[in-house]
Amino acid sequence: MPSYLEKRSMRYSLFGLMGITVVLIGILAYYNWLFALLGLFLAILPYYYFFRADKKQRKETEEYISTLSYRVKKVGEEALMEMPIGIMLINDDFYVEWTNPFLASCFDEDTLVGRSLYDVADSLVPLIKQEVETEIITLHDRKFRVIHKPEERLLYFFDVTEQTEIEKLYQEERTVIAFIFLDNYDEMTQGMDDQTKSSLNSLVTQILNKWAQDNGVFMKRVSSERFIAVFNEHILQLLEKGKFTILDDVRETTSKQNVPLTLSVGVGTGVSSLPELGSLAQSSLDLALGRGGDQVAIKQTNGKVKFFGGKTNPVEKRTRVRARVISHALKELISESDKVMIMGHKGPDMDAIGAAIGIQKVARMNQREGYVVLNFNELDTGVKRMMKEIEKNEELFSKFITPEQALEISTDDTLLVVVDTHKPSLVIEEKLLHKIEHVVVIDHHRRGEEFIHNPLLVYMEPYASSTAELVTELLEYQPKNGKIEMLEATALLAGIIVDTKSFSLRTGSRTFDAASYLRGQGADTVLVQKFLKEDVDTYIKRAKLIETVQFYREGIAISKGQPEQVFDQVLIAQTADTLLTMDGVIASFVISNRSENLIGVSARSLGDINVQVIMENLEGGGHLTNAATQLHDATLDDVEIRLKMAIDEYLEGRKKE
C-alpha cells in the first residue's frame, strides 16, 4: 500500500498532468473541435478511474483508523483493569475513590472504594502527607514500589517482592573476610615445653574449628597466633545476633587450663573487592587490638565500626623492649624537627598536663624547644593549683603557650605530640592538626572510631593506668642530659595518682614501677595532695548531685543534676567516683549540664560492667571502668532515657551471651 506521502506526491503529479492535458486539448480545439472532444473524452476516462480509486482508498483508511482507535482504547482499558500494576485514586481526606481490580486482589478485598487509608494501609499516609514521589512499602507480606502523583491524588503500585528477595539474597551471599588473632599467645606460651604448647594449640584449634563448623565458616590457621575465616553476610548477621560467643568460649575454656587466652577479630565486609575486604579486615583487627583485645571490630562501608566483646580488662602485653623502641623512635622524630608542640584534650586534667610536661622534658633532653599548648580559661581547680605552682618556675612556665601562639610559631618542620587523647574533635586546638604534618599520638584510652589522620608514631596502650605512666617510661630511655626536676616529676606522679584513684583502679605492676622512678627523681607526694585538695563549695555541689541518686537495675546508681545547674566535667567525674565507693554500687552514672547546650555523662564501674561499651552507645568512649560522653542539644530527661536504654541493651546482650 502506498504511503501517505507517496499518494500525495502522485496526486500533485496528476494535477500537473491534467493542466498540461487541458492546454493541449485547447490548442487542438482551435484547429479541430471533433478531435478535441475525442481527446477530452479519452483524457477524462483515466482521471475518473483514478479519483474513484482514491475515494475508495480514503474510505478504507478512515475505517482502518477507526478500528485501530477502538483497539487502542480497548487495550488501554484492559491494561488499566487487567495488568499487574495497582492503581488507586484517593481524595483529600485519605479515602479511596477508585482502584483497579489488581490492587483490590492484593488486599484480598472485593473492593476498597470508600475505605480509609488508615484502615487499609496506614503506611501510605506519611508518604502522601510528605509528598514523597516513590517509596517501597510492605502490604500483606509483599513489597510494592509506590509512585505518588500528588496533583492527581493518584498512586501506582508495582510489585517488587521478587526483586527485593533477589537483592536480599545477593546481600546475604556477599563474601566476608575475618582475621582472628590470639591476643596473648606469645606471652602465655613463653617458657612452655613443647608438649604443653602442643596441647594448648590443639585445644584452641578444636574450639575454633567447632565454632566454624557450627556456623558454616571456612577457617584456616595461617600462623601460631593467627587464623583467617571466610563466610557470607547472612552468617555475619547471625554471629552479630549471638554477640560472637566464641570470645567467651575461648577465654573461659583456656582459663580452666590456667592459660587464659583471648581473641581479637577484625571483620571486613560491605565491598565486593577481595583485596579491599582484606584491607578492611586488617584495619578492623588493628582497631580491636588498639582497644585492648578480647573483642570483635566490624568496619562498615559508611566508616562506622561495630564492636562486640571487650568485657575484660586489657591483658598487659607491654614489654620494656617496646617502651625502649618507642622512646628511641620519638627521640629520632624530635631530633629531626625544629621544635615540639605538645597538646592534650579540652579541659585538661592532671594526666594530660603531667604527660605534656613529661614530653616537654623529652624535647629538652634532645636539645629542642618544647611548648605545651594550653587554654588557660578551661582549667579545673586542681590544674589551676598546679599551674600556680608552675608559675613559680619561670623557665617551665614560659613553655606554656596559647593555641593562637602555637599556630603562629609552628612551621613545616614542627613536631606535634598529642597526649591523653586520640580523637581530633577532643584536642585543644584542631587547627594545629591541619597545620602540622608530623604528628605523634601517645594515649592510654581504648581506640575509638574517630582517630587522628595518618600519625607518624602511635603509642597507645589501653592497659596502662595513665598517659603519664607511659611518658614516664619513655623518659627512662632518653639521653641523660639533665635531671628531671622535682616539679616535673610531681606533675607526672599527680597524673598517675588521679587516673588510678590513688592506685586503687587500673593499677598494674608497671604503674608502681613508674611511680617509684618518679619518687626517686624527687616527686613530692605532699604537693600532689595539695593539688588534689578541694574547696568546700565543690564538696557541697558534689553532695547535691549525690543526693539525687537512684538505683536502676541491680547495683547501678544514676545521679542527675537539676536543669538550672551547670557543673564542670571534673565535678561530674568526681561524683561518679564517689558513688562507686558506696556499698552495693558496682557501676555509677552521673548526668549534668556542662553548658547551655551541652550535657555531660560520667560513668564508672568496678569492672563487672563495661561502661565503655555503654558510653559508646551514647557517642562517647573510654575504658572498661572509666568512660564518659558529651551530648549536644538534648535535655537531661532525654539523656537519662537514652542512658537507661543503653544499659538495658548492654545487660540484655550480656545475658544472651
XYZ file of C-alpha atoms in Angstrom:
657
model
C 0.000 0.000 0.000
C 1.480 3.394 -0.999
C 2.295 5.642 1.859
C 0.532 8.893 2.556
C 3.473 10.924 1.206
C 3.688 8.762 -1.922
C -0.037 9.208 -2.626
C 0.156 12.951 -2.043
C 3.077 13.151 -4.490
C 1.133 11.124 -7.075
C -1.879 13.429 -6.626
C 0.185 16.541 -7.231
C 1.783 14.953 -10.319
C -1.681 14.066 -11.664
C -2.925 17.618 -11.191
C 0.109 18.854 -13.124
C -0.541 16.384 -15.922
C -4.219 17.460 -16.053
C -3.136 21.038 -16.549
C -0.888 20.119 -19.431
C -3.694 17.987 -20.970
C -6.187 20.878 -20.796
C -3.715 23.169 -22.559
C -3.113 20.596 -25.308
C -6.891 19.997 -25.821
C -7.439 23.761 -26.015
C -4.805 24.041 -28.741
C -6.371 21.038 -30.577
C -9.874 22.596 -30.347
C -8.563 25.676 -32.050
C -7.751 23.613 -35.143
C -10.379 20.780 -34.999
C -13.088 20.646 -32.375
C -14.077 16.991 -33.132
C -10.603 15.732 -32.362
C -10.613 17.952 -29.320
C -13.847 16.320 -27.980
C -12.440 12.861 -28.595
C -9.212 13.782 -26.840
C -11.166 15.250 -23.919
C -13.164 12.011 -23.510
C -10.039 9.905 -23.654
C -8.346 12.182 -21.107
C -11.294 12.250 -18.659
C -11.682 8.451 -18.529
C -8.387 7.613 -16.663
C -8.857 10.583 -14.360
C -12.334 9.274 -13.466
C -10.995 5.839 -12.573
C -8.163 7.390 -10.571
C -10.449 9.601 -8.464
C -12.818 6.700 -7.863
C -9.936 4.508 -6.643
C -8.645 7.358 -4.471
C -12.066 7.813 -2.850
C -12.232 4.103 -2.081
C -8.746 4.211 -0.620
C -9.683 7.148 1.621
C -12.728 5.281 2.910
C -10.663 2.198 3.695
C -8.080 4.321 5.514
C -10.762 6.006 7.637
C -12.243 2.616 8.523
C -8.769 1.308 9.433
C -8.039 4.302 11.660
C -11.410 3.961 13.357
C -10.792 0.266 14.022
C -7.255 0.986 15.305
C -8.546 3.707 17.635
C -11.077 1.288 19.063
C -8.410 -1.381 19.525
C -6.049 1.070 21.244
C -8.837 2.214 23.546
C -9.751 -1.376 24.309
C -6.103 -2.265 25.065
C -5.862 0.754 27.371
C -8.964 -0.308 29.241
C -7.725 -3.878 29.543
C -4.303 -2.666 30.682
C -5.943 -0.477 33.291
C -8.088 -3.291 34.577
C -6.044 -6.433 33.962
C -2.296 -5.638 34.050
C -0.419 -6.493 37.319
C 0.004 -2.832 38.262
C -2.037 -1.406 41.116
C -3.754 1.964 40.628
C -5.501 3.941 43.362
C -7.308 7.276 43.382
C -7.826 8.964 46.765
C -9.462 12.153 47.998
C -8.135 14.849 50.299
C -9.409 13.006 53.379
C -7.411 9.853 52.542
C -10.448 7.853 51.443
C -10.185 5.523 48.438
C -12.237 6.761 45.469
C -11.284 4.030 42.980
C -8.849 1.156 42.463
C -8.290 -1.284 39.658
C -9.118 -4.971 40.299
C -5.441 -5.992 40.627
C -4.892 -3.721 43.626
C -8.067 -4.919 45.313
C -6.907 -8.511 44.881
C -3.594 -7.631 46.578
C -5.595 -6.657 49.670
C -7.784 -9.773 49.486
C -10.797 -7.479 49.122
C -13.615 -7.289 46.558
C -13.438 -3.511 46.620
C -11.551 -0.804 48.502
C -13.736 2.100 47.380
C -14.964 4.187 50.298
C -12.416 2.734 52.721
C -9.985 4.938 54.688
C -6.264 4.539 54.094
C -5.806 4.485 57.864
C -7.715 1.179 57.855
C -6.465 -0.245 54.571
C -2.769 0.717 54.568
C -1.746 3.323 57.171
C 1.884 3.165 55.984
C 0.770 5.080 52.875
C -0.435 8.113 54.850
C 3.028 9.520 55.805
C 4.168 9.003 52.203
C 1.223 11.062 50.924
C 1.475 13.757 53.602
C 5.185 14.284 52.945
C 4.586 14.167 49.171
C 7.224 11.500 48.697
C 7.479 10.656 44.997
C 8.435 6.989 45.355
C 8.873 4.569 48.235
C 8.956 0.817 48.835
C 6.392 -0.384 51.378
C 5.107 -3.742 52.607
C 1.457 -4.700 52.105
C 0.186 -8.133 53.092
C 3.662 -9.698 53.099
C 4.516 -8.323 49.659
C 6.788 -5.454 48.691
C 5.454 -2.662 46.471
C 7.193 0.316 44.928
C 4.643 3.097 45.266
C 4.764 6.075 42.884
C 2.809 9.066 44.172
C 1.293 11.733 41.878
C 0.160 14.475 44.319
C -1.624 16.679 41.777
C -3.850 13.844 40.542
C -4.065 12.227 44.020
C -3.007 9.068 42.228
C -0.913 6.116 43.440
C 0.718 3.429 41.300
C 1.747 0.107 42.905
C 4.447 -2.053 41.309
C 5.017 -5.465 42.900
C 8.788 -5.756 43.581
C 8.674 -8.686 46.000
C 10.796 -10.953 43.812
C 13.237 -8.139 43.088
C 13.748 -7.342 46.775
C 14.144 -11.043 47.553
C 16.871 -11.303 44.925
C 18.550 -8.161 46.282
C 18.352 -9.565 49.810
C 19.793 -12.875 48.630
C 22.621 -11.011 46.890
C 23.376 -9.020 50.036
C 23.346 -12.129 52.216
C 25.627 -14.053 49.868
C 28.339 -11.373 49.696
C 31.744 -12.510 50.919
C 33.072 -11.558 54.358
C 36.693 -11.969 55.461
C 37.770 -12.063 59.107
C 41.213 -12.187 60.726
C 41.300 -13.951 64.107
C 44.224 -13.196 66.401
C 45.219 -14.808 69.710
C 45.984 -11.689 71.758
C 48.389 -13.026 74.341
C 49.597 -16.264 72.732
C 53.296 -15.354 72.802
C 53.174 -14.299 76.454
C 51.265 -17.403 77.540
C 53.427 -19.891 75.632
C 56.722 -18.322 76.595
C 58.622 -20.866 78.634
C 56.159 -23.688 77.924
C 57.523 -27.079 76.998
C 56.629 -28.464 73.562
C 54.032 -30.901 74.868
C 52.091 -28.249 76.819
C 52.263 -25.819 73.913
C 51.034 -28.509 71.503
C 48.167 -29.327 73.857
C 47.189 -25.637 74.052
C 47.313 -25.274 70.258
C 45.166 -28.346 69.861
C 42.618 -27.014 72.373
C 42.305 -23.601 70.729
C 42.130 -25.082 67.232
C 39.443 -27.522 68.368
C 37.300 -24.728 69.843
C 37.622 -22.547 66.744
C 37.039 -25.433 64.311
C 33.836 -26.419 66.129
C 32.652 -22.801 66.071
C 33.428 -22.574 62.340
C 31.686 -25.859 61.565
C 28.570 -24.957 63.588
C 28.251 -21.598 61.834
C 29.181 -22.550 58.269
C 32.506 -20.684 58.328
C 35.598 -21.688 56.388
C 38.620 -21.176 58.667
C 42.342 -21.785 58.229
C 45.215 -21.331 60.674
C 47.947 -19.325 58.970
C 50.363 -18.975 61.891
C 50.674 -19.921 65.551
C 48.527 -16.947 66.642
C 46.577 -16.027 63.528
C 43.592 -17.510 61.656
C 41.685 -16.424 58.567
C 37.935 -17.032 58.204
C 35.690 -16.672 55.137
C 31.878 -16.627 55.275
C 28.965 -14.518 53.998
C 26.829 -11.592 55.177
C 23.992 -13.835 56.361
C 26.328 -15.759 58.661
C 27.791 -12.462 59.888
C 24.295 -11.259 60.846
C 23.724 -14.454 62.843
C 27.102 -14.066 64.577
C 26.270 -10.457 65.457
C 22.910 -11.544 66.813
C 24.711 -14.065 69.001
C 27.219 -11.409 70.163
C 30.177 -13.542 68.967
C 30.080 -16.054 71.802
C 33.364 -17.534 70.516
C 35.141 -14.813 72.526
C 33.726 -16.174 75.781
C 34.201 -19.806 74.753
C 37.942 -19.375 74.147
C 38.513 -17.230 77.231
C 36.594 -19.484 79.635
C 37.876 -22.804 78.248
C 41.525 -21.759 78.281
C 41.149 -20.199 81.747
C 40.310 -23.655 83.089
C 43.714 -24.756 81.783
C 45.379 -21.819 83.629
C 46.345 -20.194 80.305
C 43.625 -17.546 79.775
C 43.893 -16.764 76.054
C 41.701 -14.095 74.459
C 40.734 -13.456 70.850
C 40.631 -10.330 68.734
C 38.668 -10.491 65.482
C 38.785 -7.985 62.630
C 35.997 -8.268 60.056
C 35.959 -6.844 56.528
C 32.515 -6.539 54.933
C 30.371 -4.476 52.575
C 32.534 -4.475 49.415
C 32.934 -6.922 46.545
C 36.679 -6.487 46.016
C 38.610 -9.217 47.850
C 41.789 -7.107 48.333
C 39.657 -4.326 49.790
C 37.905 -6.814 52.078
C 41.309 -7.975 53.313
C 42.374 -4.392 53.996
C 39.151 -3.699 55.920
C 39.628 -6.880 57.971
C 43.208 -5.942 58.867
C 42.170 -2.383 59.727
C 39.381 -3.738 61.947
C 41.826 -6.107 63.665
C 44.238 -3.226 64.328
C 41.350 -1.304 65.844
C 40.331 -4.240 68.075
C 43.919 -4.718 69.248
C 44.289 -0.972 69.800
C 41.300 -1.097 72.142
C 42.887 -3.793 74.295
C 41.838 -7.006 72.526
C 39.262 -9.630 73.537
C 36.733 -8.135 71.137
C 35.386 -8.078 67.578
C 35.577 -4.986 65.363
C 33.483 -4.777 62.184
C 34.310 -1.884 59.887
C 31.346 -0.844 57.756
C 31.444 0.883 54.367
C 29.970 4.087 55.839
C 33.010 4.406 58.132
C 31.167 3.329 61.272
C 32.566 0.488 63.369
C 30.643 -2.086 65.393
C 32.257 -3.587 68.483
C 31.411 -6.789 70.321
C 33.035 -8.127 73.485
C 35.711 -6.146 75.298
C 34.241 -7.233 78.625
C 37.558 -7.906 80.337
C 40.357 -5.613 81.339
C 43.046 -5.440 78.649
C 45.771 -8.007 79.140
C 49.135 -6.418 79.807
C 51.295 -7.161 76.770
C 53.700 -4.230 77.100
C 57.366 -5.004 77.432
C 60.397 -2.918 78.270
C 61.581 -3.590 74.746
C 58.527 -1.878 73.236
C 58.887 1.133 75.529
C 62.558 1.430 74.570
C 61.777 1.149 70.832
C 59.041 3.814 71.039
C 61.320 6.067 73.111
C 64.089 5.758 70.518
C 61.677 6.450 67.638
C 60.363 9.540 69.469
C 63.928 10.738 70.015
C 64.621 10.474 66.268
C 61.467 12.396 65.353
C 62.251 15.158 67.868
C 65.834 15.437 66.591
C 64.560 15.907 63.021
C 62.179 18.727 63.997
C 62.854 22.382 64.751
C 60.521 22.490 67.773
C 57.895 20.354 69.520
C 54.270 21.279 70.272
C 52.506 19.208 72.930
C 48.724 19.254 73.150
C 46.213 17.368 75.305
C 42.439 17.269 75.299
C 39.969 20.043 76.005
C 39.541 20.771 79.692
C 42.848 19.039 80.503
C 43.175 17.034 83.702
C 46.260 16.172 85.762
C 47.130 13.274 83.466
C 47.082 15.407 80.310
C 49.117 18.226 81.906
C 51.591 15.838 83.560
C 52.125 13.884 80.316
C 52.577 17.140 78.372
C 55.211 18.334 80.851
C 56.951 14.958 80.527
C 57.112 15.227 76.712
C 58.358 18.799 77.040
C 61.202 17.398 79.161
C 61.908 14.764 76.477
C 62.228 17.557 73.880
C 64.635 19.460 76.145
C 66.728 16.331 76.652
C 67.151 16.230 72.863
C 68.117 19.913 72.562
C 64.774 21.047 71.127
C 62.326 23.622 72.400
C 59.080 22.071 73.610
C 55.860 24.051 74.093
C 52.724 22.927 75.924
C 49.546 24.230 74.245
C 47.016 25.227 76.880
C 43.760 27.146 77.015
C 44.072 28.893 80.363
C 40.296 29.524 80.505
C 39.449 25.787 80.591
C 41.242 24.626 83.732
C 39.659 22.904 86.711
C 40.572 23.708 90.295
C 43.278 21.064 90.686
C 45.039 22.001 87.442
C 44.845 25.687 88.401
C 46.674 24.879 91.646
C 49.314 23.021 89.663
C 49.698 25.943 87.246
C 50.144 28.359 90.163
C 52.997 26.201 91.367
C 54.457 26.058 87.851
C 54.312 29.879 87.606
C 56.981 29.985 90.317
C 59.329 28.219 87.863
C 59.752 30.899 85.178
C 61.647 28.667 82.752
C 58.989 25.951 82.804
C 56.045 28.350 82.800
C 57.419 30.163 79.734
C 56.920 26.928 77.755
C 53.128 27.091 78.212
C 51.538 28.908 75.262
C 48.038 29.591 73.938
C 46.628 27.879 70.812
C 46.967 31.164 68.904
C 50.666 31.418 69.773
C 51.177 27.772 68.777
C 49.626 28.360 65.348
C 51.809 31.433 64.873
C 55.202 29.883 65.696
C 54.709 26.381 64.236
C 56.463 25.626 60.935
C 56.621 22.818 58.364
C 59.352 21.155 60.453
C 57.474 21.294 63.761
C 56.509 18.054 65.511
C 53.118 17.850 67.238
C 52.684 15.362 70.101
C 49.085 14.692 71.166
C 48.751 13.204 74.659
C 45.874 11.598 76.578
C 43.522 11.539 73.565
C 43.454 10.255 70.007
C 40.276 11.960 68.799
C 40.670 15.105 66.641
C 37.413 16.541 67.984
C 38.732 16.466 71.572
C 42.122 18.176 71.172
C 42.571 21.718 72.472
C 43.173 23.212 69.009
C 42.106 21.137 65.983
C 43.645 23.674 63.580
C 47.099 22.549 64.741
C 46.349 19.047 63.425
C 45.663 20.521 59.992
C 48.677 22.840 60.002
C 51.349 20.492 61.387
C 52.031 17.478 59.190
C 54.197 15.447 61.616
C 52.063 14.110 64.471
C 52.722 11.638 67.308
C 49.897 10.152 69.425
C 50.500 8.918 72.997
C 47.377 7.713 74.797
C 46.100 5.092 77.237
C 42.444 5.071 76.152
C 40.904 2.312 74.078
C 40.925 3.268 70.452
C 37.614 4.543 69.054
C 36.250 5.058 65.546
C 37.492 8.640 65.384
C 41.260 8.819 65.118
C 43.904 11.379 64.169
C 44.677 11.001 60.482
C 47.969 9.432 59.442
C 50.212 9.982 62.518
C 53.936 9.232 62.238
C 54.071 7.352 65.538
C 51.320 5.881 67.722
C 51.921 4.694 71.284
C 48.539 3.528 72.572
C 48.467 1.117 75.492
C 44.910 0.721 76.849
C 46.033 -1.403 79.782
C 48.242 1.411 81.143
C 46.893 3.334 84.120
C 47.527 6.737 82.580
C 49.341 8.583 79.821
C 51.673 9.936 82.498
C 52.773 6.354 83.200
C 53.585 5.795 79.509
C 55.514 9.072 79.283
C 57.446 8.234 82.463
C 58.692 5.001 80.858
C 59.693 6.907 77.711
C 61.669 9.344 79.867
C 63.711 6.494 81.321
C 65.220 5.707 77.892
C 66.031 9.275 76.851
C 69.552 10.798 76.925
C 70.569 11.731 80.467
C 71.344 15.318 79.545
C 69.533 16.747 82.520
C 67.906 15.535 85.685
C 64.132 15.585 85.899
C 63.143 18.457 88.166
C 61.001 17.956 91.230
C 58.009 19.833 89.795
C 58.121 17.849 86.531
C 58.252 14.528 88.399
C 55.459 15.693 90.708
C 53.216 16.627 87.757
C 53.702 13.159 86.228
C 53.018 11.447 89.547
C 49.872 13.565 90.032
C 48.613 12.326 86.642
C 49.117 8.707 87.696
C 47.504 9.192 91.116
C 44.421 10.955 89.692
C 43.777 8.374 86.959
C 44.260 5.405 89.319
C 42.258 6.962 92.160
C 45.327 6.766 94.372
C 46.454 3.394 92.972
C 43.094 1.691 93.599
C 41.869 1.229 89.980
C 43.602 0.150 86.725
C 46.877 -0.277 88.567
C 49.463 -2.778 87.338
C 52.992 -3.612 88.405
C 54.348 -1.180 85.823
C 52.299 1.595 87.440
C 54.184 1.158 90.712
C 57.481 0.946 88.790
C 56.756 4.314 87.155
C 55.691 5.864 90.481
C 58.827 4.515 92.145
C 61.006 6.025 89.395
C 59.309 9.432 89.774
C 59.633 9.309 93.555
C 63.327 8.621 93.053
C 63.521 11.722 90.842
C 62.158 13.877 93.668
C 58.370 13.811 93.140
C 56.664 15.427 96.128
C 53.635 13.402 97.289
C 52.613 16.123 99.739
C 52.485 18.633 96.859
C 50.331 16.177 94.894
C 47.848 16.077 97.770
C 47.854 19.874 97.783
C 46.924 19.862 94.078
C 44.110 17.391 94.762
C 42.529 19.290 97.635
C 39.030 20.592 97.011
C 37.188 23.575 98.407
C 34.016 23.421 100.477
C 31.814 24.746 97.645
C 32.874 21.914 95.363
C 32.216 19.378 98.095
C 28.705 20.775 98.634
C 27.954 20.758 94.900
C 29.050 17.147 94.670
C 26.918 16.273 97.679
C 23.867 17.837 95.993
C 24.456 15.713 92.918
C 24.837 12.576 95.043
C 21.592 13.483 96.802
C 19.661 12.822 93.567
C 20.913 9.228 93.275
C 18.517 6.499 92.209
C 19.202 2.824 91.676
C 18.439 1.391 88.252
C 18.730 -2.369 87.900
C 20.889 -4.148 90.462
C 23.945 -2.233 91.674
C 23.681 0.600 89.111
C 23.480 4.119 90.584
C 22.368 7.100 88.473
C 22.518 10.742 89.611
C 21.045 13.593 87.593
C 21.585 17.309 88.116
C 18.824 19.908 88.036
C 18.071 21.664 84.692
C 19.200 25.033 86.080
C 22.502 23.650 87.442
C 25.745 23.645 85.433
C 28.767 21.613 86.578
C 32.163 21.112 85.015
C 33.317 17.702 83.812
C 35.721 17.211 86.716
C 32.960 17.617 89.304
C 30.722 15.197 87.388
C 33.565 12.670 87.238
C 34.329 13.091 90.956
C 30.669 12.484 91.771
C 30.708 9.241 89.769
C 33.876 8.184 91.626
C 32.269 8.926 94.986
C 29.131 6.963 94.123
C 31.298 3.975 93.253
C 32.612 3.884 96.829
C 29.088 3.382 98.198
C 28.004 -0.031 99.442
C 26.231 -2.153 96.840
C 27.226 0.041 93.860
C 29.040 -1.764 91.035
C 28.564 0.979 88.430
C 27.723 4.670 88.634
C 26.493 7.237 86.093
C 26.201 10.983 86.618
C 24.261 13.240 84.213
C 24.505 17.031 84.359
C 24.529 20.172 82.259
C 28.016 21.204 81.192
C 26.874 24.369 79.443
C 23.719 25.755 77.851
C 23.542 23.206 75.007
C 25.873 20.505 76.308
C 25.178 17.631 78.689
C 27.949 15.530 80.181
C 27.731 11.935 81.410
C 30.458 10.297 83.511
C 30.472 6.544 84.063
C 32.474 4.413 86.478
C 32.480 0.711 87.371
C 34.422 -1.825 89.399
C 34.961 -3.995 86.297
C 31.834 -6.157 86.352
C 30.118 -3.803 83.899
C 31.885 -2.399 80.843
C 30.900 1.263 80.970
C 32.942 1.950 77.832
C 30.502 -0.068 75.707
C 27.545 1.747 77.294
C 29.081 5.173 76.696
C 29.953 4.268 73.090
C 26.234 3.693 72.606
C 25.837 7.364 73.569
C 28.587 8.597 71.186
C 31.273 8.542 73.880
C 34.040 6.172 74.957
C 36.779 5.486 77.481
C 37.811 2.412 79.469
C 36.054 -0.649 80.816
C 35.879 1.002 84.272
C 36.045 4.691 83.344
C 34.152 6.330 80.469
C 32.206 9.452 79.538
C 30.284 11.211 76.808
C 29.054 14.661 75.827
C 25.709 15.201 74.104
C 24.629 18.386 72.336
C 21.119 19.837 72.053
C 19.396 17.381 74.379
C 17.556 17.546 77.694
C 18.552 15.846 80.934
C 15.442 13.658 80.795
C 16.166 12.594 77.211
C 19.743 11.682 78.108
C 18.548 9.711 81.135
C 16.150 7.715 78.936
C 18.889 7.044 76.377
C 21.298 6.007 79.143
C 18.815 3.525 80.620
C 18.138 2.086 77.149
C 21.902 1.661 76.607
C 22.258 -0.054 79.998
C 19.324 -2.363 79.179
C 20.794 -3.199 75.773
C 24.178 -3.983 77.320
C 22.763 -6.153 80.103
C 20.353 -7.995 77.787
C 23.170 -8.632 75.321
C 25.328 -9.991 78.128
C 22.542 -12.366 79.180
C 22.293 -13.720 75.639
C 25.992 -14.362 75.619
